[in-house]
Amino acid sequence: NVTNEDDDEIRKIYDSIELPKRSTRLSAGYDFHMPVAKVFNSGVEVLIPTGIKCKMEEGWVLGIYPRSGLGFKYKMRLNNTVGIIDGDYYNNENNEGHIMVKMSIEKEYELHKLEAGDAFCQGIFTEFGITEDDEAEGTRVGGMGSTDK
């Protein structure tokens, strides 16, 4: 049962989401920001719906990496080590392309809190090539893990 108060809270969160941006002129990564505050307990996976979608030209991929400082200070990690956002992840048949990130911290850090608006991961665009004999013809019809089904 979703109430008008729930709708208002969700709208407030989505309206406050910052688009990823580079911090400096020579930065490679576009910083993603927390949409809401989250507490990270050691060994507990935290799923972060970023509220961000990314449309790319053919031949490009978006890699999602942890922020270096969070990894260095708190051993905060992406649970899949590097997120790969393919060009066909955006608005395919069964997936609108909303980027989700799952992170955790290691045991010696009992607790760490990221506030809404804190940068927590970064996206780096990379152009990629394919082999001359590549014959991939498949079409994505879902989200994460859908290309191997």
Short mmCIF file of N, CA, C and O in Angstrom, two decimals:
data_model
loop_
_atom_site.label_atom_id
_atom_site.label_comp_id
_atom_site.label_asym_id
_atom_site.label_seq_id
_atom_site.Cartn_x
_atom_site.Cartn_y
_atom_site.Cartn_z
N ASN A 1 0.83 -1.18 0.00
CA ASN A 1 0.00 0.00 0.00
C ASN A 1 0.87 1.25 0.00
O ASN A 1 1.52 1.57 0.98
N VAL A 2 0.92 1.95 -1.10
CA VAL A 2 1.69 3.18 -1.20
C VAL A 2 0.75 4.35 -0.92
O VAL A 2 -0.31 4.47 -1.51
N THR A 3 1.17 5.20 0.01
CA THR A 3 0.36 6.35 0.37
C THR A 3 0.88 7.60 -0.33
O THR A 3 1.95 7.60 -0.92
N ASN A 4 0.10 8.67 -0.24
CA ASN A 4 0.55 9.95 -0.79
C ASN A 4 1.81 10.43 -0.10
O ASN A 4 2.67 11.05 -0.74
N GLU A 5 1.95 10.13 1.20
CA GLU A 5 3.17 10.50 1.93
C GLU A 5 4.37 9.77 1.35
O GLU A 5 5.45 10.35 1.20
N ASP A 6 4.20 8.46 1.02
CA ASP A 6 5.28 7.69 0.38
C ASP A 6 5.65 8.31 -0.96
O ASP A 6 6.82 8.47 -1.28
N ASP A 7 4.63 8.64 -1.77
CA ASP A 7 4.87 9.26 -3.06
C ASP A 7 5.63 10.58 -2.90
O ASP A 7 6.55 10.86 -3.66
N ASP A 8 5.24 11.38 -1.93
CA ASP A 8 5.91 12.66 -1.68
C ASP A 8 7.37 12.46 -1.28
O ASP A 8 8.25 13.18 -1.74
N GLU A 9 7.63 11.47 -0.42
CA GLU A 9 9.00 11.18 0.02
C GLU A 9 9.86 10.69 -1.14
O GLU A 9 11.00 11.13 -1.32
N ILE A 10 9.31 9.81 -1.96
CA ILE A 10 10.03 9.31 -3.13
C ILE A 10 10.32 10.45 -4.09
O ILE A 10 11.43 10.58 -4.61
N ARG A 11 9.36 11.30 -4.36
CA ARG A 11 9.54 12.45 -5.26
C ARG A 11 10.63 13.37 -4.72
O ARG A 11 11.49 13.85 -5.46
N LYS A 12 10.64 13.60 -3.40
CA LYS A 12 11.66 14.46 -2.78
C LYS A 12 13.06 13.87 -2.97
O LYS A 12 14.00 14.58 -3.29
N ILE A 13 13.19 12.55 -2.80
CA ILE A 13 14.48 11.88 -2.99
C ILE A 13 14.93 12.02 -4.44
O ILE A 13 16.06 12.44 -4.72
N TYR A 14 14.05 11.69 -5.39
CA TYR A 14 14.43 11.77 -6.81
C TYR A 14 14.74 13.20 -7.24
O TYR A 14 15.65 13.42 -8.03
N ASP A 15 14.02 14.17 -6.73
CA ASP A 15 14.29 15.56 -7.08
C ASP A 15 15.63 16.05 -6.55
O ASP A 15 16.21 16.99 -7.08
N SER A 16 16.14 15.41 -5.49
CA SER A 16 17.40 15.85 -4.88
C SER A 16 18.63 15.13 -5.45
O SER A 16 19.76 15.48 -5.13
N ILE A 17 18.43 14.13 -6.31
CA ILE A 17 19.55 13.36 -6.87
C ILE A 17 20.41 14.26 -7.75
O ILE A 17 19.90 14.96 -8.62
N GLU A 18 21.72 14.21 -7.50
CA GLU A 18 22.68 14.97 -8.30
C GLU A 18 23.13 14.11 -9.47
O GLU A 18 23.42 12.93 -9.31
N LEU A 19 23.22 14.71 -10.64
CA LEU A 19 23.80 14.01 -11.77
C LEU A 19 25.29 13.80 -11.49
O LEU A 19 25.94 14.66 -10.90
N PRO A 20 25.84 12.65 -11.90
CA PRO A 20 27.28 12.44 -11.71
C PRO A 20 28.08 13.54 -12.41
O PRO A 20 27.69 14.00 -13.49
N LYS A 21 29.16 13.96 -11.76
CA LYS A 21 30.00 14.99 -12.36
C LYS A 21 31.45 14.78 -11.96
O LYS A 21 31.74 14.17 -10.93
N ARG A 22 32.36 15.29 -12.78
CA ARG A 22 33.78 15.23 -12.48
C ARG A 22 34.11 16.36 -11.51
O ARG A 22 33.58 17.45 -11.61
N SER A 23 35.03 16.09 -10.59
CA SER A 23 35.41 17.09 -9.59
C SER A 23 36.42 18.09 -10.13
O SER A 23 36.43 19.25 -9.71
N THR A 24 37.30 17.64 -11.03
CA THR A 24 38.32 18.53 -11.57
C THR A 24 38.42 18.35 -13.08
O THR A 24 37.94 17.35 -13.63
N ARG A 25 39.08 19.27 -13.73
CA ARG A 25 39.24 19.26 -15.18
C ARG A 25 39.95 18.01 -15.67
O ARG A 25 39.68 17.52 -16.77
N LEU A 26 40.87 17.44 -14.87
CA LEU A 26 41.63 16.26 -15.28
C LEU A 26 41.11 14.96 -14.68
O LEU A 26 41.72 13.90 -14.87
N SER A 27 39.99 15.00 -13.97
CA SER A 27 39.40 13.78 -13.41
C SER A 27 38.86 12.89 -14.52
O SER A 27 38.23 13.38 -15.46
N ALA A 28 39.10 11.58 -14.41
CA ALA A 28 38.54 10.63 -15.36
C ALA A 28 37.13 10.23 -14.94
O ALA A 28 36.27 10.01 -15.78
N GLY A 29 36.89 10.14 -13.63
CA GLY A 29 35.64 9.61 -13.13
C GLY A 29 34.57 10.65 -12.85
O GLY A 29 34.87 11.75 -12.39
N TYR A 30 33.34 10.26 -13.15
CA TYR A 30 32.16 11.05 -12.81
C TYR A 30 31.65 10.53 -11.47
O TYR A 30 31.26 9.37 -11.36
N ASP A 31 31.68 11.38 -10.44
CA ASP A 31 31.27 10.96 -9.10
C ASP A 31 29.77 10.78 -9.01
O ASP A 31 28.99 11.65 -9.40
N PHE A 32 29.36 9.60 -8.49
CA PHE A 32 27.96 9.31 -8.18
C PHE A 32 27.75 9.67 -6.71
O PHE A 32 28.61 9.41 -5.87
N HIS A 33 26.59 10.24 -6.40
CA HIS A 33 26.29 10.71 -5.05
C HIS A 33 25.16 9.90 -4.42
O HIS A 33 24.24 9.47 -5.12
N MET A 34 25.25 9.71 -3.12
CA MET A 34 24.22 8.97 -2.38
C MET A 34 22.87 9.68 -2.51
O MET A 34 22.78 10.87 -2.22
N PRO A 35 21.82 8.96 -2.90
CA PRO A 35 20.49 9.57 -2.96
C PRO A 35 19.88 9.75 -1.57
O PRO A 35 19.09 10.66 -1.34
N VAL A 36 20.24 8.86 -0.64
CA VAL A 36 19.78 8.92 0.76
C VAL A 36 20.93 8.46 1.65
O VAL A 36 21.88 7.83 1.18
N ALA A 37 20.86 8.76 2.93
CA ALA A 37 21.88 8.31 3.87
C ALA A 37 21.77 6.80 4.06
O ALA A 37 20.66 6.25 4.06
N LYS A 38 22.92 6.14 4.17
CA LYS A 38 22.96 4.69 4.42
C LYS A 38 24.07 4.40 5.41
O LYS A 38 25.14 4.99 5.36
N VAL A 39 23.81 3.45 6.30
CA VAL A 39 24.80 2.97 7.25
C VAL A 39 25.35 1.66 6.74
O VAL A 39 24.60 0.79 6.30
N PHE A 40 26.68 1.54 6.77
CA PHE A 40 27.36 0.33 6.33
C PHE A 40 27.91 -0.38 7.56
O PHE A 40 28.77 0.16 8.26
N ASN A 41 27.41 -1.57 7.84
CA ASN A 41 27.94 -2.43 8.90
C ASN A 41 28.86 -3.45 8.26
O ASN A 41 28.65 -3.86 7.13
N SER A 42 29.88 -3.88 9.00
CA SER A 42 30.86 -4.81 8.43
C SER A 42 30.18 -6.08 7.94
O SER A 42 29.33 -6.65 8.60
N GLY A 43 30.56 -6.48 6.72
CA GLY A 43 30.07 -7.71 6.13
C GLY A 43 28.64 -7.67 5.61
O GLY A 43 28.13 -8.67 5.13
N VAL A 44 27.97 -6.53 5.69
CA VAL A 44 26.58 -6.42 5.24
C VAL A 44 26.55 -5.69 3.90
O VAL A 44 27.11 -4.61 3.77
N GLU A 45 25.94 -6.30 2.91
CA GLU A 45 25.83 -5.69 1.59
C GLU A 45 24.74 -4.62 1.60
O GLU A 45 23.65 -4.84 2.13
N VAL A 46 25.05 -3.46 1.01
CA VAL A 46 24.09 -2.36 0.94
C VAL A 46 23.83 -2.06 -0.53
O VAL A 46 24.75 -1.74 -1.29
N LEU A 47 22.58 -2.19 -0.95
CA LEU A 47 22.18 -1.89 -2.32
C LEU A 47 21.80 -0.42 -2.42
O LEU A 47 20.98 0.07 -1.63
N ILE A 48 22.41 0.27 -3.37
CA ILE A 48 22.18 1.71 -3.53
C ILE A 48 21.56 1.95 -4.90
O ILE A 48 22.23 1.82 -5.93
N PRO A 49 20.26 2.28 -4.95
CA PRO A 49 19.65 2.66 -6.23
C PRO A 49 20.04 4.11 -6.52
O PRO A 49 19.68 5.02 -5.78
N THR A 50 20.83 4.33 -7.56
CA THR A 50 21.39 5.66 -7.80
C THR A 50 20.39 6.67 -8.35
O THR A 50 20.60 7.87 -8.23
N GLY A 51 19.34 6.18 -8.99
CA GLY A 51 18.41 7.09 -9.65
C GLY A 51 18.95 7.61 -10.97
O GLY A 51 18.38 8.51 -11.57
N ILE A 52 20.06 7.03 -11.45
CA ILE A 52 20.74 7.49 -12.67
C ILE A 52 20.62 6.43 -13.76
O ILE A 52 20.76 5.24 -13.51
N LYS A 53 20.37 6.89 -14.99
CA LYS A 53 20.43 6.04 -16.18
C LYS A 53 21.44 6.68 -17.12
O LYS A 53 21.70 7.88 -17.04
N CYS A 54 22.03 5.87 -18.01
CA CYS A 54 23.06 6.39 -18.89
C CYS A 54 22.89 5.84 -20.30
O CYS A 54 23.00 4.63 -20.51
N LYS A 55 22.65 6.72 -21.24
CA LYS A 55 22.56 6.33 -22.65
C LYS A 55 23.91 6.60 -23.29
O LYS A 55 24.47 7.68 -23.14
N MET A 56 24.44 5.58 -24.00
CA MET A 56 25.77 5.70 -24.62
C MET A 56 25.71 5.37 -26.09
O MET A 56 24.85 4.62 -26.54
N GLU A 57 26.66 5.91 -26.82
CA GLU A 57 26.83 5.58 -28.23
C GLU A 57 27.38 4.16 -28.33
O GLU A 57 28.05 3.67 -27.41
N GLU A 58 27.14 3.50 -29.45
CA GLU A 58 27.68 2.17 -29.69
C GLU A 58 29.20 2.22 -29.59
O GLU A 58 29.84 3.17 -30.06
N GLY A 59 29.79 1.19 -28.99
CA GLY A 59 31.24 1.12 -28.85
C GLY A 59 31.78 1.73 -27.56
O GLY A 59 32.98 1.84 -27.38
N TRP A 60 30.88 2.11 -26.66
CA TRP A 60 31.28 2.69 -25.38
C TRP A 60 30.70 1.88 -24.23
O TRP A 60 29.64 1.25 -24.36
N VAL A 61 31.37 1.89 -23.09
CA VAL A 61 30.93 1.23 -21.87
C VAL A 61 31.19 2.17 -20.70
O VAL A 61 32.10 3.01 -20.76
N LEU A 62 30.38 2.06 -19.67
CA LEU A 62 30.59 2.82 -18.44
C LEU A 62 31.02 1.86 -17.35
O LEU A 62 30.29 0.93 -17.02
N GLY A 63 32.23 2.06 -16.83
CA GLY A 63 32.71 1.25 -15.72
C GLY A 63 32.42 1.98 -14.42
O GLY A 63 32.63 3.19 -14.32
N ILE A 64 31.91 1.24 -13.43
CA ILE A 64 31.62 1.82 -12.11
C ILE A 64 32.66 1.29 -11.13
O ILE A 64 32.82 0.07 -10.99
N TYR A 65 33.34 2.19 -10.46
CA TYR A 65 34.42 1.86 -9.53
C TYR A 65 34.15 2.52 -8.18
O TYR A 65 33.51 3.58 -8.13
N PRO A 66 34.69 1.96 -7.09
CA PRO A 66 34.54 2.64 -5.79
C PRO A 66 35.38 3.91 -5.78
O PRO A 66 36.36 4.02 -6.51
N ARG A 67 35.00 4.86 -4.97
CA ARG A 67 35.84 6.03 -4.74
C ARG A 67 37.10 5.57 -4.03
O ARG A 67 37.04 4.82 -3.05
N SER A 68 38.25 6.00 -4.49
CA SER A 68 39.54 5.57 -3.94
C SER A 68 39.64 5.82 -2.44
O SER A 68 40.11 4.98 -1.68
N GLY A 69 39.22 6.99 -2.00
CA GLY A 69 39.33 7.34 -0.57
C GLY A 69 38.53 6.43 0.33
O GLY A 69 38.98 6.06 1.41
N LEU A 70 37.33 6.03 -0.11
CA LEU A 70 36.51 5.13 0.71
C LEU A 70 37.14 3.75 0.80
O LEU A 70 37.10 3.10 1.85
N GLY A 71 37.74 3.29 -0.28
CA GLY A 71 38.42 2.01 -0.25
C GLY A 71 39.66 2.05 0.64
O GLY A 71 39.92 1.13 1.41
N PHE A 72 40.41 3.13 0.54
CA PHE A 72 41.64 3.27 1.30
C PHE A 72 41.36 3.43 2.80
O PHE A 72 42.00 2.79 3.63
N LYS A 73 40.39 4.26 3.16
CA LYS A 73 40.10 4.54 4.57
C LYS A 73 39.28 3.46 5.25
O LYS A 73 39.47 3.18 6.43
N TYR A 74 38.30 2.88 4.53
CA TYR A 74 37.33 1.99 5.16
C TYR A 74 37.25 0.60 4.52
O TYR A 74 36.40 -0.20 4.89
N LYS A 75 38.09 0.34 3.52
CA LYS A 75 38.01 -0.90 2.75
C LYS A 75 36.60 -1.12 2.19
O LYS A 75 36.07 -2.22 2.17
N MET A 76 35.98 -0.02 1.77
CA MET A 76 34.66 -0.10 1.16
C MET A 76 34.84 -0.56 -0.28
O MET A 76 35.69 -0.06 -1.00
N ARG A 77 34.05 -1.54 -0.68
CA ARG A 77 34.19 -2.18 -1.99
C ARG A 77 32.85 -2.32 -2.70
O ARG A 77 31.82 -2.48 -2.06
N LEU A 78 32.92 -2.31 -4.04
CA LEU A 78 31.77 -2.74 -4.81
C LEU A 78 31.75 -4.26 -4.73
O LEU A 78 32.80 -4.90 -4.86
N ASN A 79 30.61 -4.84 -4.53
CA ASN A 79 30.53 -6.29 -4.34
C ASN A 79 30.85 -7.07 -5.61
O ASN A 79 31.23 -8.23 -5.53
N ASN A 80 30.73 -6.47 -6.77
CA ASN A 80 31.12 -7.15 -8.01
C ASN A 80 32.46 -6.62 -8.53
O ASN A 80 32.79 -6.81 -9.67
N THR A 81 33.22 -5.95 -7.70
CA THR A 81 34.54 -5.34 -7.95
C THR A 81 34.49 -4.19 -8.93
O THR A 81 34.98 -3.12 -8.64
N VAL A 82 33.93 -4.37 -10.11
CA VAL A 82 33.75 -3.29 -11.09
C VAL A 82 32.39 -3.50 -11.74
O VAL A 82 32.07 -4.61 -12.18
N GLY A 83 31.60 -2.46 -11.79
CA GLY A 83 30.32 -2.56 -12.49
C GLY A 83 30.51 -2.21 -13.95
O GLY A 83 31.17 -1.21 -14.26
N ILE A 84 29.97 -3.00 -14.84
CA ILE A 84 30.04 -2.74 -16.28
C ILE A 84 28.64 -2.41 -16.77
O ILE A 84 27.73 -3.24 -16.70
N ILE A 85 28.47 -1.19 -17.25
CA ILE A 85 27.18 -0.75 -17.78
C ILE A 85 27.32 -0.73 -19.30
O ILE A 85 27.97 0.15 -19.87
N ASP A 86 26.74 -1.73 -19.95
CA ASP A 86 26.78 -1.82 -21.41
C ASP A 86 25.80 -0.84 -22.04
O ASP A 86 24.82 -0.42 -21.41
N GLY A 87 26.06 -0.51 -23.29
CA GLY A 87 25.20 0.43 -24.01
C GLY A 87 23.75 -0.02 -24.13
O GLY A 87 22.85 0.81 -24.19
N ASP A 88 23.52 -1.34 -24.14
CA ASP A 88 22.15 -1.83 -24.28
C ASP A 88 21.46 -2.05 -22.94
O ASP A 88 20.36 -2.59 -22.89
N TYR A 89 22.09 -1.62 -21.84
CA TYR A 89 21.44 -1.70 -20.52
C TYR A 89 20.34 -0.65 -20.40
O TYR A 89 19.36 -0.83 -19.70
N TYR A 90 20.50 0.43 -21.11
CA TYR A 90 19.57 1.57 -21.06
C TYR A 90 18.31 1.29 -21.89
O TYR A 90 18.40 1.01 -23.08
N ASN A 91 17.16 1.36 -21.23
CA ASN A 91 15.84 1.27 -21.90
C ASN A 91 15.70 0.11 -22.88
O ASN A 91 15.25 0.29 -24.01
N ASN A 92 16.05 -1.10 -22.43
CA ASN A 92 15.78 -2.26 -23.29
C ASN A 92 14.41 -2.83 -22.95
O ASN A 92 13.67 -2.25 -22.16
N GLU A 93 14.08 -3.95 -23.50
CA GLU A 93 12.72 -4.50 -23.40
C GLU A 93 12.20 -4.65 -21.96
O GLU A 93 11.06 -4.31 -21.69
N ASN A 94 13.03 -5.15 -21.03
CA ASN A 94 12.55 -5.40 -19.67
C ASN A 94 13.31 -4.62 -18.60
O ASN A 94 13.26 -4.97 -17.43
N ASN A 95 14.05 -3.60 -18.97
CA ASN A 95 14.87 -2.88 -18.01
C ASN A 95 14.99 -1.43 -18.46
O ASN A 95 15.40 -1.16 -19.57
N GLU A 96 14.65 -0.51 -17.57
CA GLU A 96 14.73 0.90 -17.95
C GLU A 96 16.15 1.46 -17.88
O GLU A 96 16.42 2.55 -18.37
N GLY A 97 17.08 0.73 -17.27
CA GLY A 97 18.47 1.17 -17.25
C GLY A 97 18.92 1.86 -15.99
O GLY A 97 19.98 2.47 -15.95
N HIS A 98 18.14 1.78 -14.93
CA HIS A 98 18.47 2.40 -13.66
C HIS A 98 19.71 1.71 -13.07
O HIS A 98 19.70 0.52 -12.83
N ILE A 99 20.77 2.48 -12.82
CA ILE A 99 22.03 1.93 -12.32
C ILE A 99 21.93 1.69 -10.81
O ILE A 99 21.59 2.60 -10.06
N MET A 100 22.22 0.45 -10.41
CA MET A 100 22.22 0.05 -9.00
C MET A 100 23.65 -0.33 -8.63
O MET A 100 24.37 -0.91 -9.44
N VAL A 101 24.06 -0.01 -7.41
CA VAL A 101 25.41 -0.32 -6.93
C VAL A 101 25.27 -1.03 -5.58
O VAL A 101 24.52 -0.58 -4.72
N LYS A 102 25.98 -2.15 -5.43
CA LYS A 102 25.97 -2.87 -4.15
C LYS A 102 27.38 -2.77 -3.56
O LYS A 102 28.36 -3.09 -4.22
N MET A 103 27.46 -2.30 -2.30
CA MET A 103 28.75 -2.10 -1.64
C MET A 103 28.75 -2.70 -0.24
O MET A 103 27.69 -2.92 0.34
N SER A 104 29.95 -2.93 0.29
CA SER A 104 30.10 -3.39 1.67
C SER A 104 31.46 -2.94 2.19
O SER A 104 32.31 -2.49 1.42
N ILE A 105 31.64 -3.03 3.51
CA ILE A 105 32.93 -2.74 4.13
C ILE A 105 33.43 -3.98 4.83
O ILE A 105 32.66 -4.90 5.13
N GLU A 106 34.74 -4.01 5.10
CA GLU A 106 35.35 -5.19 5.71
C GLU A 106 35.22 -5.17 7.23
O GLU A 106 34.90 -4.14 7.83
N LYS A 107 35.50 -6.30 7.86
CA LYS A 107 35.22 -6.56 9.27
C LYS A 107 35.79 -5.55 10.26
O LYS A 107 35.14 -5.19 11.22
N GLU A 108 37.04 -5.10 10.04
CA GLU A 108 37.64 -4.24 11.07
C GLU A 108 36.96 -2.87 11.18
O GLU A 108 37.18 -2.15 12.12
N TYR A 109 36.10 -2.53 10.24
CA TYR A 109 35.35 -1.28 10.30
C TYR A 109 33.91 -1.62 10.68
O TYR A 109 33.15 -2.14 9.88
N GLU A 110 33.59 -1.38 11.91
CA GLU A 110 32.29 -1.79 12.44
C GLU A 110 31.11 -1.03 11.83
O GLU A 110 30.04 -1.54 11.69
N LEU A 111 31.35 0.24 11.47
CA LEU A 111 30.24 1.06 11.04
C LEU A 111 30.77 2.26 10.26
O LEU A 111 31.78 2.84 10.64
N HIS A 112 30.11 2.58 9.20
CA HIS A 112 30.43 3.81 8.48
C HIS A 112 29.13 4.30 7.86
O HIS A 112 28.35 3.52 7.33
N LYS A 113 28.89 5.60 7.94
CA LYS A 113 27.66 6.17 7.39
C LYS A 113 28.02 7.14 6.27
O LYS A 113 28.91 7.97 6.41
N LEU A 114 27.32 6.98 5.15
CA LEU A 114 27.40 7.95 4.07
C LEU A 114 26.10 8.73 4.06
O LEU A 114 25.01 8.15 4.12
N GLU A 115 26.21 10.03 3.99
CA GLU A 115 25.05 10.91 4.00
C GLU A 115 24.53 11.13 2.58
O GLU A 115 25.27 10.96 1.61
N ALA A 116 23.28 11.53 2.47
CA ALA A 116 22.73 11.90 1.17
C ALA A 116 23.61 12.99 0.57
O ALA A 116 23.99 13.93 1.26
N GLY A 117 23.98 12.82 -0.69
CA GLY A 117 24.84 13.80 -1.36
C GLY A 117 26.31 13.46 -1.34
O GLY A 117 27.09 14.03 -2.11
N ASP A 118 26.75 12.52 -0.46
CA ASP A 118 28.15 12.12 -0.42
C ASP A 118 28.50 11.33 -1.69
O ASP A 118 27.74 10.47 -2.12
N ALA A 119 29.68 11.61 -2.26
CA ALA A 119 30.16 10.84 -3.40
C ALA A 119 30.60 9.47 -2.89
O ALA A 119 31.26 9.37 -1.86
N PHE A 120 30.20 8.40 -3.59
CA PHE A 120 30.52 7.05 -3.11
C PHE A 120 31.14 6.14 -4.17
O PHE A 120 31.79 5.17 -3.86
N CYS A 121 30.91 6.42 -5.44
CA CYS A 121 31.54 5.64 -6.50
C CYS A 121 31.74 6.57 -7.68
O CYS A 121 31.29 7.71 -7.67
N GLN A 122 32.45 6.07 -8.69
CA GLN A 122 32.71 6.89 -9.86
C GLN A 122 32.54 6.08 -11.13
O GLN A 122 32.78 4.88 -11.15
N GLY A 123 32.06 6.74 -12.15
CA GLY A 123 31.87 6.11 -13.45
C GLY A 123 32.89 6.64 -14.44
O GLY A 123 33.12 7.85 -14.51
N ILE A 124 33.50 5.73 -15.19
CA ILE A 124 34.49 6.10 -16.19
C ILE A 124 34.06 5.53 -17.54
O ILE A 124 33.86 4.32 -17.67
N PHE A 125 33.92 6.40 -18.53
CA PHE A 125 33.55 5.97 -19.88
C PHE A 125 34.79 5.47 -20.60
O PHE A 125 35.85 6.08 -20.54
N THR A 126 34.62 4.35 -21.30
CA THR A 126 35.73 3.77 -22.05
C THR A 126 35.22 3.31 -23.41
O THR A 126 34.19 2.64 -23.50
N GLU A 127 35.95 3.67 -24.44
CA GLU A 127 35.65 3.15 -25.77
C GLU A 127 36.27 1.76 -25.86
O GLU A 127 37.33 1.51 -25.31
N PHE A 128 35.58 0.83 -26.53
CA PHE A 128 36.11 -0.53 -26.62
C PHE A 128 36.05 -1.03 -28.06
O PHE A 128 35.31 -0.51 -28.89
N GLY A 129 36.86 -2.03 -28.35
CA GLY A 129 36.88 -2.65 -29.67
C GLY A 129 36.36 -4.07 -29.60
O GLY A 129 36.18 -4.64 -28.53
N ILE A 130 36.09 -4.64 -30.76
CA ILE A 130 35.67 -6.04 -30.87
C ILE A 130 36.54 -6.71 -31.91
O ILE A 130 37.16 -6.05 -32.75
N THR A 131 36.59 -8.03 -31.88
CA THR A 131 37.41 -8.77 -32.84
C THR A 131 36.76 -8.77 -34.22
O THR A 131 35.54 -8.59 -34.35
N GLU A 132 37.57 -8.98 -35.25
CA GLU A 132 37.06 -8.99 -36.63
C GLU A 132 36.04 -10.10 -36.86
O GLU A 132 35.13 -9.95 -37.66
N ASP A 133 36.21 -11.22 -36.16
CA ASP A 133 35.30 -12.36 -36.38
C ASP A 133 34.14 -12.40 -35.38
O ASP A 133 33.46 -13.40 -35.26
N ASP A 134 33.90 -11.30 -34.70
CA ASP A 134 32.81 -11.23 -33.72
C ASP A 134 31.47 -11.37 -34.44
O ASP A 134 31.21 -10.67 -35.41
N GLU A 135 30.63 -12.28 -33.95
CA GLU A 135 29.32 -12.51 -34.58
C GLU A 135 28.17 -12.34 -33.60
O GLU A 135 27.10 -12.90 -33.79
N ALA A 136 28.37 -11.57 -32.52
CA ALA A 136 27.31 -11.37 -31.52
C ALA A 136 26.10 -10.72 -32.18
O ALA A 136 26.21 -9.67 -32.80
N GLU A 137 24.95 -11.36 -32.03
CA GLU A 137 23.71 -10.86 -32.61
C GLU A 137 22.61 -10.74 -31.56
O GLU A 137 21.50 -10.33 -31.87
N GLY A 138 22.90 -11.13 -30.32
CA GLY A 138 21.88 -11.14 -29.27
C GLY A 138 21.37 -9.75 -28.95
O GLY A 138 21.99 -8.74 -29.25
N THR A 139 20.20 -9.72 -28.32
CA THR A 139 19.58 -8.48 -27.88
C THR A 139 19.26 -8.60 -26.41
O THR A 139 18.63 -9.56 -25.98
N ARG A 140 19.70 -7.62 -25.62
CA ARG A 140 19.42 -7.62 -24.18
C ARG A 140 17.93 -7.40 -23.96
O ARG A 140 17.31 -6.55 -24.59
N VAL A 141 17.37 -8.17 -23.01
CA VAL A 141 15.95 -8.01 -22.67
C VAL A 141 15.75 -7.83 -21.17
O VAL A 141 14.65 -7.99 -20.68
N GLY A 142 16.79 -7.50 -20.44
CA GLY A 142 16.65 -7.33 -19.00
C GLY A 142 17.80 -6.57 -18.41
O GLY A 142 18.56 -5.93 -19.11
N GLY A 143 17.94 -6.67 -17.10
CA GLY A 143 18.96 -5.93 -16.37
C GLY A 143 20.20 -6.76 -16.10
O GLY A 143 20.62 -7.56 -16.93
N MET A 144 20.75 -6.61 -14.88
CA MET A 144 21.98 -7.30 -14.53
C MET A 144 21.82 -8.81 -14.67
O MET A 144 20.82 -9.38 -14.25
N GLY A 145 22.83 -9.44 -15.29
CA GLY A 145 22.82 -10.89 -15.44
C GLY A 145 21.92 -11.42 -16.53
O GLY A 145 21.82 -12.63 -16.72
N SER A 146 21.29 -10.54 -17.29
CA SER A 146 20.33 -11.03 -18.28
C SER A 146 20.97 -11.52 -19.56
O SER A 146 20.33 -12.23 -20.33
N THR A 147 22.24 -11.17 -19.82
CA THR A 147 22.84 -11.57 -21.10
C THR A 147 23.31 -13.02 -21.10
O THR A 147 23.60 -13.56 -22.16
N ASP A 148 23.37 -13.68 -19.94
CA ASP A 148 23.81 -15.08 -19.92
C ASP A 148 22.66 -16.04 -19.69
O ASP A 148 22.86 -17.19 -19.34
N LYS A 149 21.45 -15.62 -19.91
CA LYS A 149 20.28 -16.49 -19.70
C LYS A 149 19.76 -17.01 -21.02
O LYS A 149 19.88 -16.43 -22.04
#
